[in-house]
mmCIF file of C-alpha atoms in Angstrom:
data_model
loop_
_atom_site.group_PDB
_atom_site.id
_atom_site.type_symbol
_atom_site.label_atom_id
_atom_site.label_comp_id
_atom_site.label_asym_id
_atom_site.label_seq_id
_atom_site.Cartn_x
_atom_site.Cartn_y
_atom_site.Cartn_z
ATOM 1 C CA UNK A 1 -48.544 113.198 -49.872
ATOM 2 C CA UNK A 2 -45.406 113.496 -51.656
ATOM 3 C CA UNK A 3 -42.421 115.600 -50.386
ATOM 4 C CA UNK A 4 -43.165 118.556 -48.448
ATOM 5 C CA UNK A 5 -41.096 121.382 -47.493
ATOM 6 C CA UNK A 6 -41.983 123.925 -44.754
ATOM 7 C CA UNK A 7 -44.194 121.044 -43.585
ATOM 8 C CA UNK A 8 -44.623 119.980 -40.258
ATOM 9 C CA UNK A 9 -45.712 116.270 -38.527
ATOM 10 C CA UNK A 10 -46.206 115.596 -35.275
ATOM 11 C CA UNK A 11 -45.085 111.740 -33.601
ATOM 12 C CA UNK A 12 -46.095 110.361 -30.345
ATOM 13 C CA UNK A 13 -43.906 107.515 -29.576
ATOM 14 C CA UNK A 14 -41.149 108.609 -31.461
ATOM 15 C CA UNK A 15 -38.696 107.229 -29.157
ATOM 16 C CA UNK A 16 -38.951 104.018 -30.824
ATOM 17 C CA UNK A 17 -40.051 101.840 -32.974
ATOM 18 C CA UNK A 18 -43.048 102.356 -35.302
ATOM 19 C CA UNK A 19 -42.714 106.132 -34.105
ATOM 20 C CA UNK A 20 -39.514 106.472 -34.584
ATOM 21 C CA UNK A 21 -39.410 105.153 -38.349
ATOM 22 C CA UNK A 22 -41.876 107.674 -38.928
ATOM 23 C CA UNK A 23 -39.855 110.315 -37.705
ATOM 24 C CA UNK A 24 -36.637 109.323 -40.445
ATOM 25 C CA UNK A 25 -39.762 108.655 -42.896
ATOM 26 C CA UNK A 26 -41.337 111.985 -42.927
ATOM 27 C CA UNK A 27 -37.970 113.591 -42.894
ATOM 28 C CA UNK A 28 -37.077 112.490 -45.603
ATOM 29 C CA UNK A 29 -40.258 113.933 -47.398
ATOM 30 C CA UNK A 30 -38.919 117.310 -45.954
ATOM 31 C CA UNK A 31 -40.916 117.210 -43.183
ATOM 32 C CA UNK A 32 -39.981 119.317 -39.507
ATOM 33 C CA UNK A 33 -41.016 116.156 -37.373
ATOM 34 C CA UNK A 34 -41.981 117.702 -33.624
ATOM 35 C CA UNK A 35 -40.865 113.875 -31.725
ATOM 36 C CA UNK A 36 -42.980 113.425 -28.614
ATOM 37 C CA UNK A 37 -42.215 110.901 -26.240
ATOM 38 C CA UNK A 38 -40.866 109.818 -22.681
ATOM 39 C CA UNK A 39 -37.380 109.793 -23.278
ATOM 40 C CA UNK A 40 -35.757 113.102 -23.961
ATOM 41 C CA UNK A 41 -32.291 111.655 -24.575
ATOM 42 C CA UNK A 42 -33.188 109.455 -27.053
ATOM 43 C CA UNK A 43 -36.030 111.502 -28.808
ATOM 44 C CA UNK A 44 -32.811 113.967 -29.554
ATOM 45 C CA UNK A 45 -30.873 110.857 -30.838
ATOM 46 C CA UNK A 46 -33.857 110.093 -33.319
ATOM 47 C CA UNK A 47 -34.262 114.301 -33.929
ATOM 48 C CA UNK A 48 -30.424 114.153 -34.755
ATOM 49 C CA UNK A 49 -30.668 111.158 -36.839
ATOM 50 C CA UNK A 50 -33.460 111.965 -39.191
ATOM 51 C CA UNK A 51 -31.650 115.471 -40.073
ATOM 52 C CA UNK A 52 -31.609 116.223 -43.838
ATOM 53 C CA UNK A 53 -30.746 118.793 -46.426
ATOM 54 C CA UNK A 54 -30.575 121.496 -42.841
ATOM 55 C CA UNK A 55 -34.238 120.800 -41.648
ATOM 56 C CA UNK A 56 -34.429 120.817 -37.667
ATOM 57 C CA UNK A 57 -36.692 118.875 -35.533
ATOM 58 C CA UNK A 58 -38.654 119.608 -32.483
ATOM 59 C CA UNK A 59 -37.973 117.339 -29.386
ATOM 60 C CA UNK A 60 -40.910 117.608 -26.762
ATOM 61 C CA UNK A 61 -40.834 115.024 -23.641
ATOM 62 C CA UNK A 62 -44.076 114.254 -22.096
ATOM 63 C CA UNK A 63 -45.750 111.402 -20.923
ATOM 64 C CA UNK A 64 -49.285 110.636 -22.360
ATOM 65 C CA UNK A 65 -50.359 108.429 -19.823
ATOM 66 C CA UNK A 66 -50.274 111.573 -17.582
ATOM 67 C CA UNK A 67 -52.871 114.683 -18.135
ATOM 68 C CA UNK A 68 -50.258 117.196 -17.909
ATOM 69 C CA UNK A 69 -48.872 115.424 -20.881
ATOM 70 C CA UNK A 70 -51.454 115.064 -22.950
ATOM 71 C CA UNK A 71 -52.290 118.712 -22.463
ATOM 72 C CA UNK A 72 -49.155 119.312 -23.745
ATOM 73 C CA UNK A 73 -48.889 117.352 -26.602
ATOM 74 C CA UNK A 74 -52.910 118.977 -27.538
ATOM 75 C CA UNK A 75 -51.172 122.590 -26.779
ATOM 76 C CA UNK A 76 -48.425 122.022 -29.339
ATOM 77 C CA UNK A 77 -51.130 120.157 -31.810
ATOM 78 C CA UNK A 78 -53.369 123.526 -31.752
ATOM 79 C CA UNK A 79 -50.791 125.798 -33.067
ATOM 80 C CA UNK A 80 -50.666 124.032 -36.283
ATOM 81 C CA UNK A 81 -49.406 120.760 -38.067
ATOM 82 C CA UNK A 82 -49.767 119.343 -41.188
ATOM 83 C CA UNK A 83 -50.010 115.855 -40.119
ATOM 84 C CA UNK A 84 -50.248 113.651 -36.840
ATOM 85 C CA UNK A 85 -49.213 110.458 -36.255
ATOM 86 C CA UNK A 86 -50.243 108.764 -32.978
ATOM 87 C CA UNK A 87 -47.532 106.295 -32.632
ATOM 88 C CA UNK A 88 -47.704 105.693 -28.756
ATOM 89 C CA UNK A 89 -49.014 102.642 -27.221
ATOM 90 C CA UNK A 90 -49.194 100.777 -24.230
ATOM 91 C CA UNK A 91 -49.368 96.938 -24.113
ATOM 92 C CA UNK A 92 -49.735 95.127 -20.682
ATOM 93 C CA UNK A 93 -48.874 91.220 -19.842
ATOM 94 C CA UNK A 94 -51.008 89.261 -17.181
ATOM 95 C CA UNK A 95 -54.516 88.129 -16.726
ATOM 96 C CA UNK A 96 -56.759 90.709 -17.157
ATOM 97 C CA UNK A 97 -57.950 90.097 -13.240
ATOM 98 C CA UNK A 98 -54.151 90.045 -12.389
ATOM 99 C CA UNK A 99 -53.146 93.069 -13.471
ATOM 100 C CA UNK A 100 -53.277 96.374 -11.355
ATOM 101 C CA UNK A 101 -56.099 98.716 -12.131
ATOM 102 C CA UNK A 102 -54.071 101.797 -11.962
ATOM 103 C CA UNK A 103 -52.221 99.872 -15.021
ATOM 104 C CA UNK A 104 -55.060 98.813 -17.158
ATOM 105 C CA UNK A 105 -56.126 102.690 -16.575
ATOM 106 C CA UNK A 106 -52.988 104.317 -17.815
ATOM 107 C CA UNK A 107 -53.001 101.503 -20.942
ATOM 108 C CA UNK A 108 -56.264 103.188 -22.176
ATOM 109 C CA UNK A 109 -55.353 106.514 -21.311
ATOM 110 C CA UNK A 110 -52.095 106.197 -23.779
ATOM 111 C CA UNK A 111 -53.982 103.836 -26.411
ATOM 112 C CA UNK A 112 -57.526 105.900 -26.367
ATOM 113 C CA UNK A 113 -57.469 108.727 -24.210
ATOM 114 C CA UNK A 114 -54.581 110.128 -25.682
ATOM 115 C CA UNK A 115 -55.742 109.163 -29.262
ATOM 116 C CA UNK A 116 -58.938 110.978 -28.894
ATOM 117 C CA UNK A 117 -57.773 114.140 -27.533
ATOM 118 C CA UNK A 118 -54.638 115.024 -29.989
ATOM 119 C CA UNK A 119 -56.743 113.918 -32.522
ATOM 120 C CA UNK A 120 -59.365 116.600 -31.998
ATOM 121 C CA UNK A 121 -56.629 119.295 -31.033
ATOM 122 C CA UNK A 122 -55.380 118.802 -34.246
ATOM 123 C CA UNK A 123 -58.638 118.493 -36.448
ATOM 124 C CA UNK A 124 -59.497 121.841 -35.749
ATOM 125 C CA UNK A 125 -56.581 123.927 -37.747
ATOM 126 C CA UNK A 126 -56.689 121.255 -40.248
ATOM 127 C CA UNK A 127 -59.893 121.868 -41.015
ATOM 128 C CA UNK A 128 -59.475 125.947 -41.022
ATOM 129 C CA UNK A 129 -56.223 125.360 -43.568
ATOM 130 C CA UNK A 130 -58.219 122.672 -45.442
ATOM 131 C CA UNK A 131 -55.296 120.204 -45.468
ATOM 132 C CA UNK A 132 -53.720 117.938 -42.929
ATOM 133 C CA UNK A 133 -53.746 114.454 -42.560
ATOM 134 C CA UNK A 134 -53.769 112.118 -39.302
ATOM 135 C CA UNK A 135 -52.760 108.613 -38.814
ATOM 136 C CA UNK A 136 -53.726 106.630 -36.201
ATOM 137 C CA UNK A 137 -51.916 103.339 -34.919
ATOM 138 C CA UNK A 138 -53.496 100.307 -33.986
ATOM 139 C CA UNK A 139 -53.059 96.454 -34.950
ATOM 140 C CA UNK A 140 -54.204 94.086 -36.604
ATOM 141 C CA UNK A 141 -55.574 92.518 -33.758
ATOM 142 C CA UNK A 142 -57.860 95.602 -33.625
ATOM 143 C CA UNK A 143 -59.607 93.945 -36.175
ATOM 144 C CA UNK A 144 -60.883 90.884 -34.948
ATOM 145 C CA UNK A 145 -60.929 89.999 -30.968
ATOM 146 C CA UNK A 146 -58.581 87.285 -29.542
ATOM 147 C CA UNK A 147 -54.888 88.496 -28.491
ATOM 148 C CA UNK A 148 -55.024 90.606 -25.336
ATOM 149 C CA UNK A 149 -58.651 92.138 -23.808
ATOM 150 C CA UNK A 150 -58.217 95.001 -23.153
ATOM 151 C CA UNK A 151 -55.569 96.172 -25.684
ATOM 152 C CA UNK A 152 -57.343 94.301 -28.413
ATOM 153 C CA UNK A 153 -60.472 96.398 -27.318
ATOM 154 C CA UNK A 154 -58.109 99.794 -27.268
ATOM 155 C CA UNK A 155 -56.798 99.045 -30.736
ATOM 156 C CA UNK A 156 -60.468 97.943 -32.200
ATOM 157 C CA UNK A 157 -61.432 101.535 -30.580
ATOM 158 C CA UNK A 158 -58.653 103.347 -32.785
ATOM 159 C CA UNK A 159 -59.843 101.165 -36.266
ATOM 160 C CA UNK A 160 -63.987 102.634 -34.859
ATOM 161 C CA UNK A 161 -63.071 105.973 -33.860
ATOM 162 C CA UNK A 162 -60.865 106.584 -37.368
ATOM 163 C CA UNK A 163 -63.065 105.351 -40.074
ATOM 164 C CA UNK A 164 -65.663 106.515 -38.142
ATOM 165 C CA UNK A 165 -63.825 110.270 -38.467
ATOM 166 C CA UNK A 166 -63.136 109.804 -42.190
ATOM 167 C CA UNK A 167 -66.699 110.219 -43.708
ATOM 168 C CA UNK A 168 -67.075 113.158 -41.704
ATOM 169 C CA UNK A 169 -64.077 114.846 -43.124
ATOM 170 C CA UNK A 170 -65.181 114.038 -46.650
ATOM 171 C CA UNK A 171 -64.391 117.480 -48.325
ATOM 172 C CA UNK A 172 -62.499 119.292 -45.770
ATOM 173 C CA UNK A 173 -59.265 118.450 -47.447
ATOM 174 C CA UNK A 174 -58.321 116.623 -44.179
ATOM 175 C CA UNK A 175 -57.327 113.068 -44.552
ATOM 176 C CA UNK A 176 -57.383 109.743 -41.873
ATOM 177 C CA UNK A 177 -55.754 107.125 -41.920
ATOM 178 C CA UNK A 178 -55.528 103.847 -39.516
ATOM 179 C CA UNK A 179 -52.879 101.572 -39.335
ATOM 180 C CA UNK A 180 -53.026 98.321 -38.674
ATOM 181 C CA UNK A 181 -49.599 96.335 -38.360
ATOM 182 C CA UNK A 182 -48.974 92.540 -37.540
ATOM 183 C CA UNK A 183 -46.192 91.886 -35.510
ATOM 184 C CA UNK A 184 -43.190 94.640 -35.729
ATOM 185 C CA UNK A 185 -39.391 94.043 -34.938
ATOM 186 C CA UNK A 186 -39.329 96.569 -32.322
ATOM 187 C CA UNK A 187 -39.056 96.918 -27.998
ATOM 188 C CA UNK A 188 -42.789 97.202 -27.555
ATOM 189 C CA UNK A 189 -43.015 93.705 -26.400
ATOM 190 C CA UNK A 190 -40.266 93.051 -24.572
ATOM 191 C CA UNK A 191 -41.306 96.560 -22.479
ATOM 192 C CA UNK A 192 -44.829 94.693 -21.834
ATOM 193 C CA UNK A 193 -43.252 91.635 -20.929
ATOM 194 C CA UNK A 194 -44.418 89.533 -23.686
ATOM 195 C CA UNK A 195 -42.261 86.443 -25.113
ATOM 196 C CA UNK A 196 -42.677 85.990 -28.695
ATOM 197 C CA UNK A 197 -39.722 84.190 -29.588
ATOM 198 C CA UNK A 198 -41.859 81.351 -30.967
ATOM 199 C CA UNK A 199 -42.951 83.352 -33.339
ATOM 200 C CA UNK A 200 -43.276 82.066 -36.798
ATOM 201 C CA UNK A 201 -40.080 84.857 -38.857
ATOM 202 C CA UNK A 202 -42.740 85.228 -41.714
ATOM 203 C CA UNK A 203 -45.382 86.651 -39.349
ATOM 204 C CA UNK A 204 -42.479 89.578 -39.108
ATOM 205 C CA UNK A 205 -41.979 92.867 -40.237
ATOM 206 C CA UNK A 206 -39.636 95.731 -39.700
ATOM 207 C CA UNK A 207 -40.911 99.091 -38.363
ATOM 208 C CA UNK A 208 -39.133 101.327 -41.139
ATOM 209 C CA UNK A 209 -41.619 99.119 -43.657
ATOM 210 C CA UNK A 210 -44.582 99.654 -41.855
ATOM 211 C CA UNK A 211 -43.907 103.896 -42.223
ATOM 212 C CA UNK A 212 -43.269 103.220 -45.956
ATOM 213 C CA UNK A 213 -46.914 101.201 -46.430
ATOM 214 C CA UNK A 214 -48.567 103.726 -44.546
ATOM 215 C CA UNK A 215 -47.692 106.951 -46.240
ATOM 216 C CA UNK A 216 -47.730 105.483 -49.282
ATOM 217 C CA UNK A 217 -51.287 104.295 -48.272
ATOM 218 C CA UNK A 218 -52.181 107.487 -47.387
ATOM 219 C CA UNK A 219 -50.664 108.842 -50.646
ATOM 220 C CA UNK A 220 -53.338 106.956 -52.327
ATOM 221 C CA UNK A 221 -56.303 108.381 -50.025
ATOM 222 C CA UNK A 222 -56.970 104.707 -48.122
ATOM 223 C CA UNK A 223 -58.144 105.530 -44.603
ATOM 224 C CA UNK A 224 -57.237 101.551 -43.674
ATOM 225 C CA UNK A 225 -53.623 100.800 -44.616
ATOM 226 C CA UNK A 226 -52.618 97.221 -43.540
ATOM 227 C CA UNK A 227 -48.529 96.181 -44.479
ATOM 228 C CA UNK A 228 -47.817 92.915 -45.109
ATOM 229 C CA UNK A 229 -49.216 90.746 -47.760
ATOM 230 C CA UNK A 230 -49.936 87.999 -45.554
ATOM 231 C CA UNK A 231 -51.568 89.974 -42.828
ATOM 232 C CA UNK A 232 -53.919 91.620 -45.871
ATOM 233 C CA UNK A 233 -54.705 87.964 -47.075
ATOM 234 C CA UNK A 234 -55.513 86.853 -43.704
ATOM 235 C CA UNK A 235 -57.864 90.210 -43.106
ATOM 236 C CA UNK A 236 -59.628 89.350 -45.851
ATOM 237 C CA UNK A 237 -60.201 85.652 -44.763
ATOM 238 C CA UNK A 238 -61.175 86.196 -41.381
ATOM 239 C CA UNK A 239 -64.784 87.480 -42.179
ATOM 240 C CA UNK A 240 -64.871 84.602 -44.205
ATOM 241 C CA UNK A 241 -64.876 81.968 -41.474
ATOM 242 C CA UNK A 242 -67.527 81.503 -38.402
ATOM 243 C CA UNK A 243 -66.234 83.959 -35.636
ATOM 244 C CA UNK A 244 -64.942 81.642 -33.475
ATOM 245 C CA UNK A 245 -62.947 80.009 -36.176
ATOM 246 C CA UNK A 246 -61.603 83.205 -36.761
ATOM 247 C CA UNK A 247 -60.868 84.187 -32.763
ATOM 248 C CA UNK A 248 -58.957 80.656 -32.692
ATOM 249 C CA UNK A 249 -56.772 81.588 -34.883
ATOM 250 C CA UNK A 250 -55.970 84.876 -33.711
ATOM 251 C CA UNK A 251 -55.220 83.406 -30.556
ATOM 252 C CA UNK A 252 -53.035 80.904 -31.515
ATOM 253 C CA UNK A 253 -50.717 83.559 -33.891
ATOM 254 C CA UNK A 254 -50.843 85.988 -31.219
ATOM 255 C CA UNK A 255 -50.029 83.500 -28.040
ATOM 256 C CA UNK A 256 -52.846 85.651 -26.102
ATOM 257 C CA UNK A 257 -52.569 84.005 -22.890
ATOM 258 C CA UNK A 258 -49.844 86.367 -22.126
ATOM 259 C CA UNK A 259 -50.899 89.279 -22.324
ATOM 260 C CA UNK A 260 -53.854 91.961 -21.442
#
């Protein structure tokens, strides 16, 4: 996926963080970035921002957790776009039994519900063009259980429901990718209410590096693209040691007691 004029991505999240490097990332490819998010004020900050060589972006405000929203977002996704990048997520902090239910609901309606249904909206005219690409975000705790319940268990749904996509795709020209980050400089956890200033620097990585890995990952067809060196070393180790070795020590990096 090198640069691409007259082409056009689509970013939930793009308010912020992971979703908002994307936006300045496929910009710069000459990608028209449509930025979907909460935030309309800021969205236009990022749309203004990521501006280059004359090429306009798209600023569409809705909320995912909502069904209006997501309708929205899948209305816009049906027209046409050349790739997709589900950015949004939702992270909780509490006891699993503490937590309201209405909460935990709209957590998997942004991390899976949302995920599902924009990534079928857009899968259709993909296939019809026979090119488009999607990338999914979820973690690397998607990968093995043991920081957070149930938004381990959302992001382990994104890893299934993606590389469970790509076979299926084989020869469409369509392309999927999921992405599965360690811990990224950006507001997500201080929004959930998560304290990870005891965090070890080295287990840190900056959200404009995590866009780079992953298109260049996708460049080079891989449907799982994992940044970080040590997070890739420690992927590869983890099936390696008895599972509850391997939960331990997931738990102890990711402080899970705080969080759902």
């Amino acid at each position: 996926m090198q640069r691409s004029e007259n082409r056009v991505a689509l970013v939930t999240g793009a308010s912020s963080g992971i979703g908002a490097a994307f936006v300045k990332a496929l910009a710069l490819r000459g990608y028209r970035v449509v930025l979907v998010g909460r935030e309309r004020e800021r969205l236009q900050r990022n749309a203004d921002a990521a501006q280059h060589v004359g090429i306009s972006h798209e600023v569409m405000e809705a909320d995912l957790i909502t069904r209006a929203g997501r309708d929205a977002v899948c209305a816009r996704l049906e027209e046409g776009v050349d790739l997709l990048v589900n950015a949004a997520g939702l992270g909780l902090s509490g006891a699993f039994w503490t937590v309201p239910r209405t909460d935990l609901i709209g957590q998997l309606d942004v991390n899976v519900t949302a995920m599902m249904e924009t990534t079928r909206a857009a899968l259709g005219p993909m296939v019809d063009a026979g090119r488009g690409a999607i990338i999914n975000v979820s973690s690397i705790t998607g990968l093995v259980p043991g920081r957070g319940a149930t938004y381990a268990a959302s992001k382990a749904w994104a890893v299934f429901f993606t590389e469970g996509l790509a076979p299926a795709l084989e020869g469409t020209g369509v392309q999927m990718q999921v992405l599965c980050p360690g811990f990224v400089r950006t507001e997500f956890h201080a929004r959930a209410g998560i304290d990870l200033t005891s965090m070890s620097n080295r287990w840190w990585m900056e959200a404009r590096d995590v866009a780079h890995r992953s298109l260049v990952d996708l460049d080079r067809g891989r449907t799982l693209s994992i940044p970080g060196l040590g997070y890739r070393i420690l992927y590869g180790l983890l099936p390696k040691l008895p599972r509850h070795l391997g939960q331990k020590l997931n738990r102890t990096i990711g402080n899970s007691s705080v969080r759902s």
